[in-house]
PDB file of C-alpha atoms in Angstrom:
ATOM      1  CA  MET A 718       0.599  -0.233  -0.196  1.00 40.00           C
ATOM      2  CA  THR A 719       0.814   3.371  -0.590  1.00 45.00           C
ATOM      3  CA  HIS A 720       0.026   6.015   1.347  1.00 45.00           C
ATOM      4  CA  GLU A 721      -2.380   6.959  -1.531  1.00 67.00           C
ATOM      5  CA  GLN A 722      -4.761   3.819  -0.941  1.00 72.00           C
ATOM      6  CA  ILE A 723      -7.751   4.192   1.894  1.00 72.00           C
ATOM      7  CA  ASP A 724      -6.624   4.299   5.338  1.00 69.00           C
ATOM      8  CA  SER A 725      -8.563   1.556   6.809  1.00 65.00           C
ATOM      9  CA  ALA A 726      -8.134   2.663  10.123  1.00 58.00           C
ATOM     10  CA  VAL A 727     -10.604   6.255   8.833  1.00 59.00           C
ATOM     11  CA  SER A 728     -12.862   4.164   6.749  1.00 67.00           C
ATOM     12  CA  GLY A 729     -14.457   1.697   8.658  1.00 73.00           C
ATOM     13  CA  LEU A 730     -12.909  -0.985   5.094  1.00 89.00           C
ATOM     14  CA  ASP A 731     -10.691  -3.792   6.527  1.00 90.00           C
ATOM     15  CA  GLY A 732      -7.599  -4.994   4.329  1.00 91.00           C
ATOM     16  CA  ALA A 733      -9.350  -7.177   2.058  1.00 93.00           C
ATOM     17  CA  ASP A 734     -11.892  -3.914   1.019  1.00 95.00           C
ATOM     18  CA  VAL A 735      -8.870  -1.699   0.700  1.00 95.00           C
ATOM     19  CA  ALA A 736      -6.931  -3.390  -2.082  1.00 96.00           C
ATOM     20  CA  ALA A 737     -10.334  -4.935  -3.753  1.00 97.00           C
ATOM     21  CA  PHE A 738     -11.061  -1.226  -3.276  1.00 97.00           C
ATOM     22  CA  GLU A 739      -8.121  -0.331  -5.325  1.00 97.00           C
ATOM     23  CA  ALA A 740      -8.648  -2.272  -8.619  1.00 98.00           C
ATOM     24  CA  ALA A 741     -11.126  -0.273  -8.975  1.00 98.00           C
ATOM     25  CA  TYR A 742      -9.106   2.556  -8.611  1.00 98.00           C
ATOM     26  CA  GLN A 743      -7.072   1.231 -11.339  1.00 98.00           C
ATOM     27  CA  ALA A 744      -9.658   0.528 -13.620  1.00 98.00           C
ATOM     28  CA  ALA A 745     -10.721   3.977 -13.818  1.00 98.00           C
ATOM     29  CA  GLN A 746      -6.970   5.164 -14.636  1.00 98.00           C
ATOM     30  CA  LYS A 747      -6.992   2.382 -16.855  1.00 98.00           C
ATOM     31  CA  SER A 748      -9.112   3.817 -18.800  1.00 98.00           C
ATOM     32  CA  LEU A 749      -8.643   6.982 -18.069  1.00 98.00           C
ATOM     33  CA  ALA A 750      -5.496   7.048 -19.825  1.00 98.00           C
ATOM     34  CA  GLU A 751      -6.767   5.517 -22.670  1.00 98.00           C
ATOM     35  CA  GLY A 752      -9.606   8.241 -23.174  1.00 97.00           C
ATOM     36  CA  GLY A 753     -12.376   7.200 -21.510  1.00 98.00           C
ATOM     37  CA  ILE A 754     -14.437   7.914 -18.808  1.00 98.00           C
ATOM     38  CA  PRO A 755     -12.700   7.326 -15.766  1.00 98.00           C
ATOM     39  CA  ILE A 756     -14.438   5.421 -13.767  1.00 98.00           C
ATOM     40  CA  GLY A 757     -14.378   2.059 -12.431  1.00 98.00           C
ATOM     41  CA  ALA A 758     -15.215  -0.814 -10.910  1.00 98.00           C
ATOM     42  CA  ALA A 759     -13.928  -4.779  -8.754  1.00 98.00           C
ATOM     43  CA  ILE A 760     -16.141  -7.768  -7.775  1.00 98.00           C
ATOM     44  CA  ALA A 761     -14.487 -10.725  -4.421  1.00 98.00           C
ATOM     45  CA  ARG A 762     -15.711 -12.595  -3.426  1.00 98.00           C
ATOM     46  CA  GLY A 763     -13.919 -13.776   0.525  1.00 95.00           C
ATOM     47  CA  GLY A 764     -11.891 -11.428   0.430  1.00 93.00           C
ATOM     48  CA  GLU A 765     -10.800 -11.780  -3.716  1.00 97.00           C
ATOM     49  CA  VAL A 766     -11.031  -9.700  -6.968  1.00 98.00           C
ATOM     50  CA  PHE A 767     -12.528 -11.588  -9.235  1.00 98.00           C
ATOM     51  CA  ALA A 768     -13.032  -9.620 -12.106  1.00 98.00           C
ATOM     52  CA  SER A 769     -13.436  -5.188 -12.339  1.00 98.00           C
ATOM     53  CA  GLY A 770     -14.112  -3.553 -15.234  1.00 98.00           C
ATOM     54  CA  HIS A 771     -14.321   0.901 -16.885  1.00 98.00           C
ATOM     55  CA  ASN A 772     -16.581   2.247 -18.474  1.00 98.00           C
ATOM     56  CA  GLU A 773     -16.136   2.072 -21.612  1.00 98.00           C
ATOM     57  CA  ARG A 774     -18.399   4.360 -23.540  1.00 97.00           C
ATOM     58  CA  VAL A 775     -15.863   5.809 -25.258  1.00 97.00           C
ATOM     59  CA  GLN A 776     -13.188   3.156 -25.867  1.00 97.00           C
ATOM     60  CA  ASN A 777     -15.577   0.795 -27.518  1.00 97.00           C
ATOM     61  CA  ALA A 778     -19.084   2.727 -28.105  1.00 97.00           C
ATOM     62  CA  ASP A 779     -20.979   0.888 -25.417  1.00 97.00           C
ATOM     63  CA  PRO A 780     -23.510   2.686 -23.798  1.00 97.00           C
ATOM     64  CA  ILE A 781     -24.473   0.297 -21.098  1.00 98.00           C
ATOM     65  CA  ALA A 782     -20.959  -0.319 -20.399  1.00 98.00           C
ATOM     66  CA  HIS A 783     -20.094   1.609 -17.191  1.00 98.00           C
ATOM     67  CA  GLY A 784     -17.742   0.784 -15.143  1.00 98.00           C
ATOM     68  CA  GLU A 785     -20.424  -1.149 -12.308  1.00 98.00           C
ATOM     69  CA  MET A 786     -21.463  -3.875 -15.328  1.00 98.00           C
ATOM     70  CA  SER A 787     -18.281  -4.104 -17.663  1.00 98.00           C
ATOM     71  CA  ALA A 788     -16.885  -5.676 -14.703  1.00 98.00           C
ATOM     72  CA  LEU A 789     -20.170  -7.811 -14.199  1.00 98.00           C
ATOM     73  CA  ARG A 790     -19.767  -8.983 -17.922  1.00 98.00           C
ATOM     74  CA  ALA A 791     -16.147  -9.834 -17.410  1.00 98.00           C
ATOM     75  CA  ALA A 792     -16.339 -12.309 -14.306  1.00 98.00           C
ATOM     76  CA  GLY A 793     -18.937 -13.895 -16.765  1.00 97.00           C
ATOM     77  CA  ARG A 794     -22.349 -15.873 -15.949  1.00 97.00           C
ATOM     78  CA  GLN A 795     -22.145 -16.964 -11.722  1.00 96.00           C
ATOM     79  CA  LYS A 796     -24.175 -19.694 -10.264  1.00 93.00           C
ATOM     80  CA  THR A 797     -24.540 -16.538  -6.941  1.00 96.00           C
ATOM     81  CA  TYR A 798     -24.216 -13.160  -6.546  1.00 98.00           C
ATOM     82  CA  ARG A 799     -25.055 -13.636  -2.701  1.00 97.00           C
ATOM     83  CA  ASP A 800     -20.841 -14.045  -1.888  1.00 98.00           C
ATOM     84  CA  THR A 801     -19.179 -11.080  -2.955  1.00 98.00           C
ATOM     85  CA  THR A 802     -19.657  -7.041  -2.871  1.00 98.00           C
ATOM     86  CA  LEU A 803     -19.098  -4.932  -5.491  1.00 98.00           C
ATOM     87  CA  TYR A 804     -16.259  -1.944  -4.972  1.00 98.00           C
ATOM     88  CA  THR A 805     -17.144   1.325  -6.876  1.00 98.00           C
ATOM     89  CA  THR A 806     -14.984   4.522  -7.882  1.00 98.00           C
ATOM     90  CA  LEU A 807     -18.976   6.878  -7.951  1.00 98.00           C
ATOM     91  CA  ALA A 808     -22.210   6.521  -6.956  1.00 98.00           C
ATOM     92  CA  PRO A 809     -23.968   4.080  -8.622  1.00 98.00           C
ATOM     93  CA  CYS A 810     -26.773   5.355 -11.609  1.00 98.00           C
ATOM     94  CA  ALA A 811     -30.607   4.035 -11.844  1.00 98.00           C
ATOM     95  CA  MET A 812     -28.638   1.431 -14.507  1.00 98.00           C
ATOM     96  CA  CYS A 813     -26.495   0.137 -11.989  1.00 98.00           C
ATOM     97  CA  THR A 814     -28.034  -0.189  -8.995  1.00 98.00           C
ATOM     98  CA  GLY A 815     -30.823  -1.517 -11.094  1.00 98.00           C
ATOM     99  CA  THR A 816     -28.203  -4.236 -11.920  1.00 98.00           C
ATOM    100  CA  ILE A 817     -27.244  -4.554  -8.439  1.00 98.00           C
ATOM    101  CA  ILE A 818     -30.756  -5.383  -6.776  1.00 98.00           C
ATOM    102  CA  GLN A 819     -31.520  -7.531 -10.341  1.00 98.00           C
ATOM    103  CA  PHE A 820     -28.368  -9.526  -9.446  1.00 98.00           C
ATOM    104  CA  LYS A 821     -28.749  -9.201  -5.320  1.00 98.00           C
ATOM    105  CA  ILE A 822     -25.290  -8.508  -4.747  1.00 98.00           C
ATOM    106  CA  PRO A 823     -25.494  -7.348  -0.927  1.00 98.00           C
ATOM    107  CA  ARG A 824     -23.046  -5.147  -0.258  1.00 98.00           C
ATOM    108  CA  VAL A 825     -21.466  -1.934  -2.625  1.00 98.00           C
ATOM    109  CA  VAL A 826     -18.278  -0.287  -1.281  1.00 97.00           C
ATOM    110  CA  VAL A 827     -18.481   3.443  -3.358  1.00 98.00           C
ATOM    111  CA  GLY A 828     -15.656   5.674  -4.393  1.00 97.00           C
ATOM    112  CA  GLU A 829     -16.936   9.016  -3.787  1.00 97.00           C
ATOM    113  CA  ALA A 830     -20.735  11.161  -3.822  1.00 98.00           C
ATOM    114  CA  ARG A 831     -19.857  14.606  -4.200  1.00 98.00           C
ATOM    115  CA  THR A 832     -19.349  14.679  -7.701  1.00 98.00           C
ATOM    116  CA  PHE A 833     -22.552  12.409  -8.942  1.00 97.00           C
ATOM    117  CA  ASP A 834     -25.106  11.889  -6.494  1.00 96.00           C
ATOM    118  CA  GLY A 835     -27.232   8.132  -7.870  1.00 97.00           C
ATOM    119  CA  GLU A 836     -29.213   6.203  -6.485  1.00 98.00           C
ATOM    120  CA  LEU A 837     -28.186   4.675  -3.157  1.00 98.00           C
ATOM    121  CA  ASP A 838     -31.241   5.825  -1.304  1.00 98.00           C
ATOM    122  CA  LEU A 839     -32.638   3.171  -3.621  1.00 98.00           C
ATOM    123  CA  LEU A 840     -30.331   0.763  -2.987  1.00 98.00           C
ATOM    124  CA  ARG A 841     -30.276   1.014   0.569  1.00 98.00           C
ATOM    125  CA  SER A 842     -34.357   0.837   0.321  1.00 98.00           C
ATOM    126  CA  ARG A 843     -34.005  -3.051  -1.593  1.00 98.00           C
ATOM    127  CA  GLY A 844     -31.996  -3.940   1.328  1.00 98.00           C
ATOM    128  CA  VAL A 845     -28.137  -3.313  -0.029  1.00 98.00           C
ATOM    129  CA  GLU A 846     -25.623  -2.224   2.406  1.00 97.00           C
ATOM    130  CA  VAL A 847     -23.659   0.977   1.280  1.00 97.00           C
ATOM    131  CA  VAL A 848     -20.782   2.434   2.335  1.00 96.00           C
ATOM    132  CA  VAL A 849     -19.340   5.715   0.733  1.00 96.00           C
ATOM    133  CA  VAL A 850     -15.708   5.401   1.139  1.00 94.00           C
ATOM    134  CA  ASP A 851     -15.435   9.240   0.118  1.00 95.00           C
ATOM    135  CA  ASP A 852     -12.517   8.795  -1.250  1.00 96.00           C
ATOM    136  CA  GLN A 853     -10.959  12.143  -2.360  1.00 96.00           C
ATOM    137  CA  ARG A 854      -8.767  11.564  -5.535  1.00 96.00           C
ATOM    138  CA  CYS A 855     -12.223   9.813  -6.794  1.00 97.00           C
ATOM    139  CA  VAL A 856     -13.682  13.142  -6.552  1.00 97.00           C
ATOM    140  CA  ASP A 857     -10.638  14.472  -8.072  1.00 97.00           C
ATOM    141  CA  MET A 858     -10.483  12.783 -10.629  1.00 98.00           C
ATOM    142  CA  MET A 859     -13.970  12.617 -11.249  1.00 98.00           C
ATOM    143  CA  ALA A 860     -14.681  16.566 -11.295  1.00 98.00           C
ATOM    144  CA  ALA A 861     -11.152  17.178 -12.999  1.00 98.00           C
ATOM    145  CA  PHE A 862     -12.686  14.936 -15.870  1.00 98.00           C
ATOM    146  CA  GLN A 863     -16.214  16.575 -16.151  1.00 97.00           C
ATOM    147  CA  ASP A 864     -15.010  20.248 -16.500  1.00 98.00           C
ATOM    148  CA  LYS A 865     -12.828  18.864 -19.120  1.00 98.00           C
ATOM    149  CA  HIS A 866     -15.243  16.852 -20.196  1.00 97.00           C
ATOM    150  CA  PRO A 867     -18.802  18.272 -19.964  1.00 97.00           C
ATOM    151  CA  GLU A 868     -20.260  16.999 -22.813  1.00 96.00           C
ATOM    152  CA  LEU A 869     -19.480  13.549 -22.397  1.00 96.00           C
ATOM    153  CA  TRP A 870     -20.233  13.531 -18.953  1.00 96.00           C
ATOM    154  CA  ALA A 871     -23.833  14.861 -19.712  1.00 96.00           C
ATOM    155  CA  GLU A 872     -24.156  11.928 -22.544  1.00 96.00           C
ATOM    156  CA  ASP A 873     -23.270   9.290 -19.820  1.00 94.00           C
ATOM    157  CA  ILE A 874     -25.448  10.905 -17.647  1.00 94.00           C
ATOM    158  CA  ALA A 875     -28.430  10.274 -20.201  1.00 93.00           C
ATOM    159  CA  GLU A 876     -29.437  14.578 -19.552  1.00 90.00           C
TER     160      GLU A 876
ATOM    161  CA  MET B1327     -48.301  -8.755 -41.048  1.00 40.00           C
ATOM    162  CA  THR B1328     -49.246 -12.696 -40.491  1.00 45.00           C
ATOM    163  CA  HIS B1329     -52.693 -13.519 -38.047  1.00 45.00           C
ATOM    164  CA  GLU B1330     -49.904 -13.977 -35.423  1.00 67.00           C
ATOM    165  CA  GLN B1331     -49.522 -10.832 -34.892  1.00 72.00           C
ATOM    166  CA  ILE B1332     -50.581  -8.440 -32.094  1.00 72.00           C
ATOM    167  CA  ASP B1333     -53.682  -6.842 -33.417  1.00 69.00           C
ATOM    168  CA  SER B1334     -53.425  -3.507 -33.242  1.00 65.00           C
ATOM    169  CA  ALA B1335     -56.975  -2.909 -32.621  1.00 58.00           C
ATOM    170  CA  VAL B1336     -57.033  -5.081 -29.801  1.00 59.00           C
ATOM    171  CA  SER B1337     -54.372  -4.127 -28.282  1.00 67.00           C
ATOM    172  CA  GLY B1338     -54.377  -0.108 -28.849  1.00 73.00           C
ATOM    173  CA  LEU B1339     -51.201  -0.237 -30.404  1.00 89.00           C
ATOM    174  CA  ASP B1340     -50.728   1.691 -34.015  1.00 90.00           C
ATOM    175  CA  GLY B1341     -49.314   0.529 -36.924  1.00 90.00           C
ATOM    176  CA  ALA B1342     -45.613   1.268 -35.991  1.00 93.00           C
ATOM    177  CA  ASP B1343     -45.944  -0.363 -32.247  1.00 95.00           C
ATOM    178  CA  VAL B1344     -46.606  -3.193 -34.149  1.00 95.00           C
ATOM    179  CA  ALA B1345     -43.840  -3.313 -36.585  1.00 96.00           C
ATOM    180  CA  ALA B1346     -41.602  -1.985 -34.195  1.00 97.00           C
ATOM    181  CA  PHE B1347     -42.595  -4.378 -30.984  1.00 97.00           C
ATOM    182  CA  GLU B1348     -42.164  -7.407 -33.383  1.00 97.00           C
ATOM    183  CA  ALA B1349     -39.109  -6.817 -34.565  1.00 98.00           C
ATOM    184  CA  ALA B1350     -38.615  -7.967 -30.613  1.00 98.00           C
ATOM    185  CA  TYR B1351     -40.458 -11.149 -30.998  1.00 98.00           C
ATOM    186  CA  GLN B1352     -38.160 -12.010 -33.825  1.00 98.00           C
ATOM    187  CA  ALA B1353     -35.117 -11.240 -30.960  1.00 98.00           C
ATOM    188  CA  ALA B1354     -36.453 -13.471 -28.361  1.00 98.00           C
ATOM    189  CA  GLN B1355     -37.205 -15.945 -31.786  1.00 98.00           C
ATOM    190  CA  LYS B1356     -33.714 -16.525 -32.649  1.00 98.00           C
ATOM    191  CA  SER B1357     -32.024 -16.807 -29.998  1.00 98.00           C
ATOM    192  CA  LEU B1358     -34.355 -19.686 -28.679  1.00 98.00           C
ATOM    193  CA  ALA B1359     -33.340 -20.473 -31.897  1.00 98.00           C
ATOM    194  CA  GLU B1360     -29.657 -19.802 -31.527  1.00 98.00           C
ATOM    195  CA  GLY B1361     -30.558 -22.198 -27.627  1.00 97.00           C
ATOM    196  CA  GLY B1362     -30.496 -19.037 -26.365  1.00 98.00           C
ATOM    197  CA  ILE B1363     -32.717 -17.006 -23.856  1.00 98.00           C
ATOM    198  CA  PRO B1364     -35.981 -16.147 -25.904  1.00 98.00           C
ATOM    199  CA  ILE B1365     -35.903 -12.494 -24.658  1.00 98.00           C
ATOM    200  CA  GLY B1366     -36.012 -10.012 -27.364  1.00 98.00           C
ATOM    201  CA  ALA B1367     -35.639  -6.247 -27.477  1.00 98.00           C
ATOM    202  CA  ALA B1368     -36.057  -2.965 -29.797  1.00 98.00           C
ATOM    203  CA  ILE B1369     -36.003   0.399 -30.082  1.00 98.00           C
ATOM    204  CA  ALA B1370     -37.685   3.130 -32.008  1.00 98.00           C
ATOM    205  CA  ARG B1371     -37.384   6.946 -32.899  1.00 98.00           C
ATOM    206  CA  GLY B1372     -40.809   8.123 -34.797  1.00 95.00           C
ATOM    207  CA  GLY B1373     -41.920   4.949 -34.936  1.00 94.00           C
ATOM    208  CA  GLU B1374     -38.941   3.693 -36.904  1.00 97.00           C
ATOM    209  CA  VAL B1375     -36.489   0.492 -35.607  1.00 98.00           C
ATOM    210  CA  PHE B1376     -33.188   1.854 -35.106  1.00 98.00           C
ATOM    211  CA  ALA B1377     -31.985  -1.329 -32.759  1.00 98.00           C
ATOM    212  CA  SER B1378     -32.458  -4.916 -31.391  1.00 98.00           C
ATOM    213  CA  GLY B1379     -31.180  -7.350 -29.688  1.00 98.00           C
ATOM    214  CA  HIS B1380     -31.665 -10.280 -27.821  1.00 98.00           C
ATOM    215  CA  ASN B1381     -30.834 -12.187 -24.163  1.00 98.00           C
ATOM    216  CA  GLU B1382     -26.643 -13.766 -24.602  1.00 98.00           C
ATOM    217  CA  ARG B1383     -25.770 -14.920 -21.774  1.00 97.00           C
ATOM    218  CA  VAL B1384     -25.861 -18.505 -23.412  1.00 97.00           C
ATOM    219  CA  GLN B1385     -24.824 -17.488 -26.473  1.00 97.00           C
ATOM    220  CA  ASN B1386     -21.932 -14.980 -25.225  1.00 97.00           C
ATOM    221  CA  ALA B1387     -21.543 -15.916 -21.798  1.00 97.00           C
ATOM    222  CA  ASP B1388     -23.170 -12.373 -20.095  1.00 97.00           C
ATOM    223  CA  PRO B1389     -25.021 -11.922 -17.791  1.00 97.00           C
ATOM    224  CA  ILE B1390     -25.706  -7.957 -18.599  1.00 98.00           C
ATOM    225  CA  ALA B1391     -27.046  -8.563 -21.589  1.00 98.00           C
ATOM    226  CA  HIS B1392     -30.851  -9.290 -21.533  1.00 98.00           C
ATOM    227  CA  GLY B1393     -32.409  -8.582 -24.391  1.00 98.00           C
ATOM    228  CA  GLU B1394     -33.101  -4.781 -23.335  1.00 98.00           C
ATOM    229  CA  MET B1395     -29.043  -4.540 -22.439  1.00 98.00           C
ATOM    230  CA  SER B1396     -28.663  -5.966 -25.651  1.00 98.00           C
ATOM    231  CA  ALA B1397     -30.814  -3.516 -28.206  1.00 98.00           C
ATOM    232  CA  LEU B1398     -28.451  -0.537 -26.349  1.00 98.00           C
ATOM    233  CA  ARG B1399     -26.024  -2.063 -26.400  1.00 98.00           C
ATOM    234  CA  ALA B1400     -26.696  -2.227 -30.581  1.00 98.00           C
ATOM    235  CA  ALA B1401     -27.741   1.389 -30.419  1.00 98.00           C
ATOM    236  CA  GLY B1402     -24.260   2.374 -29.751  1.00 97.00           C
ATOM    237  CA  ARG B1403     -23.902   5.993 -28.378  1.00 97.00           C
ATOM    238  CA  GLN B1404     -27.014   7.860 -28.853  1.00 96.00           C
ATOM    239  CA  LYS B1405     -27.547  11.809 -27.658  1.00 93.00           C
ATOM    240  CA  THR B1406     -31.046  11.531 -26.402  1.00 96.00           C
ATOM    241  CA  TYR B1407     -33.364   8.086 -25.870  1.00 98.00           C
ATOM    242  CA  ARG B1408     -36.518  10.671 -24.226  1.00 97.00           C
ATOM    243  CA  ASP B1409     -37.746  10.616 -28.334  1.00 98.00           C
ATOM    244  CA  THR B1410     -37.616   6.471 -28.155  1.00 98.00           C
ATOM    245  CA  THR B1411     -39.904   3.794 -26.841  1.00 98.00           C
ATOM    246  CA  LEU B1412     -37.877   0.843 -25.876  1.00 98.00           C
ATOM    247  CA  TYR B1413     -39.824  -2.801 -26.555  1.00 98.00           C
ATOM    248  CA  THR B1414     -39.421  -5.900 -24.899  1.00 98.00           C
ATOM    249  CA  THR B1415     -40.846  -9.053 -25.277  1.00 98.00           C
ATOM    250  CA  LEU B1416     -41.156  -9.448 -21.223  1.00 98.00           C
ATOM    251  CA  ALA B1417     -41.223  -7.049 -17.996  1.00 98.00           C
ATOM    252  CA  PRO B1418     -38.543  -5.524 -17.752  1.00 98.00           C
ATOM    253  CA  CYS B1419     -35.901  -7.060 -14.691  1.00 98.00           C
ATOM    254  CA  ALA B1420     -34.206  -4.254 -11.812  1.00 98.00           C
ATOM    255  CA  MET B1421     -31.152  -4.158 -14.349  1.00 98.00           C
ATOM    256  CA  CYS B1422     -33.399  -3.148 -17.615  1.00 98.00           C
ATOM    257  CA  THR B1423     -35.224  -0.727 -14.878  1.00 98.00           C
ATOM    258  CA  GLY B1424     -32.818   0.908 -14.072  1.00 98.00           C
ATOM    259  CA  THR B1425     -31.362   1.328 -17.549  1.00 98.00           C
ATOM    260  CA  ILE B1426     -35.024   2.092 -18.857  1.00 98.00           C
ATOM    261  CA  ILE B1427     -34.855   4.868 -15.407  1.00 98.00           C
ATOM    262  CA  GLN B1428     -31.028   5.724 -16.315  1.00 98.00           C
ATOM    263  CA  PHE B1429     -31.509   6.688 -20.459  1.00 98.00           C
ATOM    264  CA  LYS B1430     -34.768   8.593 -19.474  1.00 98.00           C
ATOM    265  CA  ILE B1431     -36.309   6.429 -21.867  1.00 98.00           C
ATOM    266  CA  PRO B1432     -40.327   7.801 -21.742  1.00 98.00           C
ATOM    267  CA  ARG B1433     -41.985   4.092 -23.203  1.00 98.00           C
ATOM    268  CA  VAL B1434     -41.969   0.821 -22.555  1.00 98.00           C
ATOM    269  CA  VAL B1435     -44.569  -1.267 -23.744  1.00 97.00           C
ATOM    270  CA  VAL B1436     -43.896  -4.992 -22.947  1.00 98.00           C
ATOM    271  CA  GLY B1437     -44.993  -8.302 -23.914  1.00 97.00           C
ATOM    272  CA  GLU B1438     -45.741  -9.915 -20.601  1.00 97.00           C
ATOM    273  CA  ALA B1439     -46.180  -9.958 -16.982  1.00 98.00           C
ATOM    274  CA  ARG B1440     -47.232 -12.898 -15.649  1.00 98.00           C
ATOM    275  CA  THR B1441     -44.630 -16.076 -16.439  1.00 98.00           C
ATOM    276  CA  PHE B1442     -41.884 -12.073 -14.978  1.00 97.00           C
ATOM    277  CA  ASP B1443     -44.001  -9.560 -13.302  1.00 96.00           C
ATOM    278  CA  GLY B1444     -40.958  -7.075 -13.584  1.00 97.00           C
ATOM    279  CA  GLU B1445     -40.302  -4.360 -11.807  1.00 98.00           C
ATOM    280  CA  LEU B1446     -43.286  -2.404 -13.371  1.00 98.00           C
ATOM    281  CA  ASP B1447     -44.305  -0.435 -10.788  1.00 98.00           C
ATOM    282  CA  LEU B1448     -40.227   1.262 -10.148  1.00 98.00           C
ATOM    283  CA  LEU B1449     -40.830   1.988 -13.848  1.00 98.00           C
ATOM    284  CA  ARG B1450     -44.405   3.751 -13.258  1.00 98.00           C
ATOM    285  CA  SER B1451     -43.745   5.657 -10.108  1.00 98.00           C
ATOM    286  CA  ARG B1452     -40.384   7.073 -12.091  1.00 98.00           C
ATOM    287  CA  GLY B1453     -42.659   7.961 -14.617  1.00 98.00           C
ATOM    288  CA  VAL B1454     -41.786   5.982 -17.624  1.00 98.00           C
ATOM    289  CA  GLU B1455     -45.652   5.210 -19.445  1.00 97.00           C
ATOM    290  CA  VAL B1456     -46.035   1.484 -19.508  1.00 97.00           C
ATOM    291  CA  VAL B1457     -48.338   0.200 -21.949  1.00 96.00           C
ATOM    292  CA  VAL B1458     -48.289  -4.765 -21.094  1.00 96.00           C
ATOM    293  CA  VAL B1459     -49.544  -6.123 -24.874  1.00 94.00           C
ATOM    294  CA  ASP B1460     -50.144  -9.484 -23.257  1.00 95.00           C
ATOM    295  CA  ASP B1461     -50.086 -11.154 -26.034  1.00 95.00           C
ATOM    296  CA  GLN B1462     -49.994 -15.286 -26.024  1.00 96.00           C
ATOM    297  CA  ARG B1463     -46.991 -16.197 -28.149  1.00 96.00           C
ATOM    298  CA  CYS B1464     -44.466 -14.280 -25.755  1.00 97.00           C
ATOM    299  CA  VAL B1465     -46.630 -16.445 -22.719  1.00 97.00           C
ATOM    300  CA  ASP B1466     -46.001 -19.116 -23.897  1.00 97.00           C
ATOM    301  CA  MET B1467     -41.906 -18.824 -25.600  1.00 98.00           C
ATOM    302  CA  MET B1468     -41.112 -17.900 -22.048  1.00 98.00           C
ATOM    303  CA  ALA B1469     -43.661 -20.219 -20.089  1.00 98.00           C
ATOM    304  CA  ALA B1470     -42.473 -23.442 -22.726  1.00 98.00           C
ATOM    305  CA  PHE B1471     -39.223 -22.059 -22.152  1.00 98.00           C
ATOM    306  CA  GLN B1472     -38.741 -21.799 -17.682  1.00 97.00           C
ATOM    307  CA  ASP B1473     -40.647 -25.453 -17.758  1.00 98.00           C
ATOM    308  CA  LYS B1474     -37.726 -26.382 -20.327  1.00 98.00           C
ATOM    309  CA  HIS B1475     -34.991 -24.352 -18.261  1.00 97.00           C
ATOM    310  CA  PRO B1476     -35.473 -24.197 -15.381  1.00 97.00           C
ATOM    311  CA  GLU B1477     -32.143 -23.648 -14.337  1.00 96.00           C
ATOM    312  CA  LEU B1478     -30.854 -21.120 -16.329  1.00 96.00           C
ATOM    313  CA  TRP B1479     -34.149 -18.665 -16.095  1.00 96.00           C
ATOM    314  CA  ALA B1480     -33.067 -19.345 -12.495  1.00 96.00           C
ATOM    315  CA  GLU B1481     -29.609 -18.374 -13.114  1.00 96.00           C
ATOM    316  CA  ASP B1482     -30.902 -15.669 -15.270  1.00 94.00           C
ATOM    317  CA  ILE B1483     -33.202 -14.170 -12.980  1.00 94.00           C
ATOM    318  CA  ALA B1484     -30.196 -14.454  -9.975  1.00 93.00           C
ATOM    319  CA  GLU B1485     -33.030 -16.472  -8.710  1.00 90.00           C
TER     320      GLU B1485
END
C-alpha cells in the first residue's frame, strides 16, 4: 500500500476491502489513460477480486458499459452474487443500481458520491449495504473529468 | 402482418408499435433458435426501429446482456433517448428497469408480465409509460422455456 490508498483505519474498511477498492480505482485510471470516462469497478468474493472493469462508452461506443456493468460482464456467468461485494469509484447510477438489486449483490463500496449522487437511497431501500468511502482521489478524478469533458459526462448520465 | 401478430385494434398499439414489437419478438425467436434465452427487445424513434437485440447469457456468457440491454448496446451512443420507445417481450427486471430510468426512455411496450412480473411499479413510479400487451405468443414462449430450462431461467433472474 502507498500513502495514496484509502486508510483502512479512517474508512472502516478492512485490508481486503482496501485492496479490492484499489482494483476499482486502478480500472478507472486505466480508462482515463485510454481517453475514456474514469469510472472503475471490481467484484470480490471471500476477499478476492475475481473481476474488474471500467466505463467503455468512449473505448467501445458501448452506452451500457458503465464500470460496474463492465466488471459484471468480465465476471461472466455466476451461480450467485450473494457472497460478493461490488467496489466502484463513483455512486452507482440507476442502471447500475438496478443491476446490483437484480443480481442480489448484498454490499457495495462506493468511492464517492459528491460529484454524482447516484441512487444510494434506492439501493438501501432494497436491503443493500452501502459503504461510502469518500475517497478524495476519486472526487478529484471525477471533478477534473467533468470539468474537462462536460458533454461526454452529460452523455454518460443521459442529461 | 400475419394473423399471429398483435391485433392493433385489440392492443391499442398503432401500426408502427406493432411492427416494432414484432422486431422484439423476432429477436427473441432468434435467441431461442440459437439455444439461448428467448427474450428480445427493440428500440424505435419516430416509428422506426433503429436497434434490436436479445438475451446473450448463453450465446456470449454475458450476464448483463438481457434483451433490453443488448438492444441498447446495439444502438451505440445516442444523444438522447427521450424520443424513443423500448419494446420488450418480457417485463423488464430491475437491471433493465434501472437502465430505462437512467437512459430516460419515456415509454416501454411489454409483451407480457405473467411469467415474470419485473419492476413495472418502479418504472411507473419514475414516470415511465408502461404498456403491457399481454401477447399470448410471448407468454407461451417464456412458459415453455421456463418449463424446459428451469436452472437457466433461475440463473438469468439470479434466483
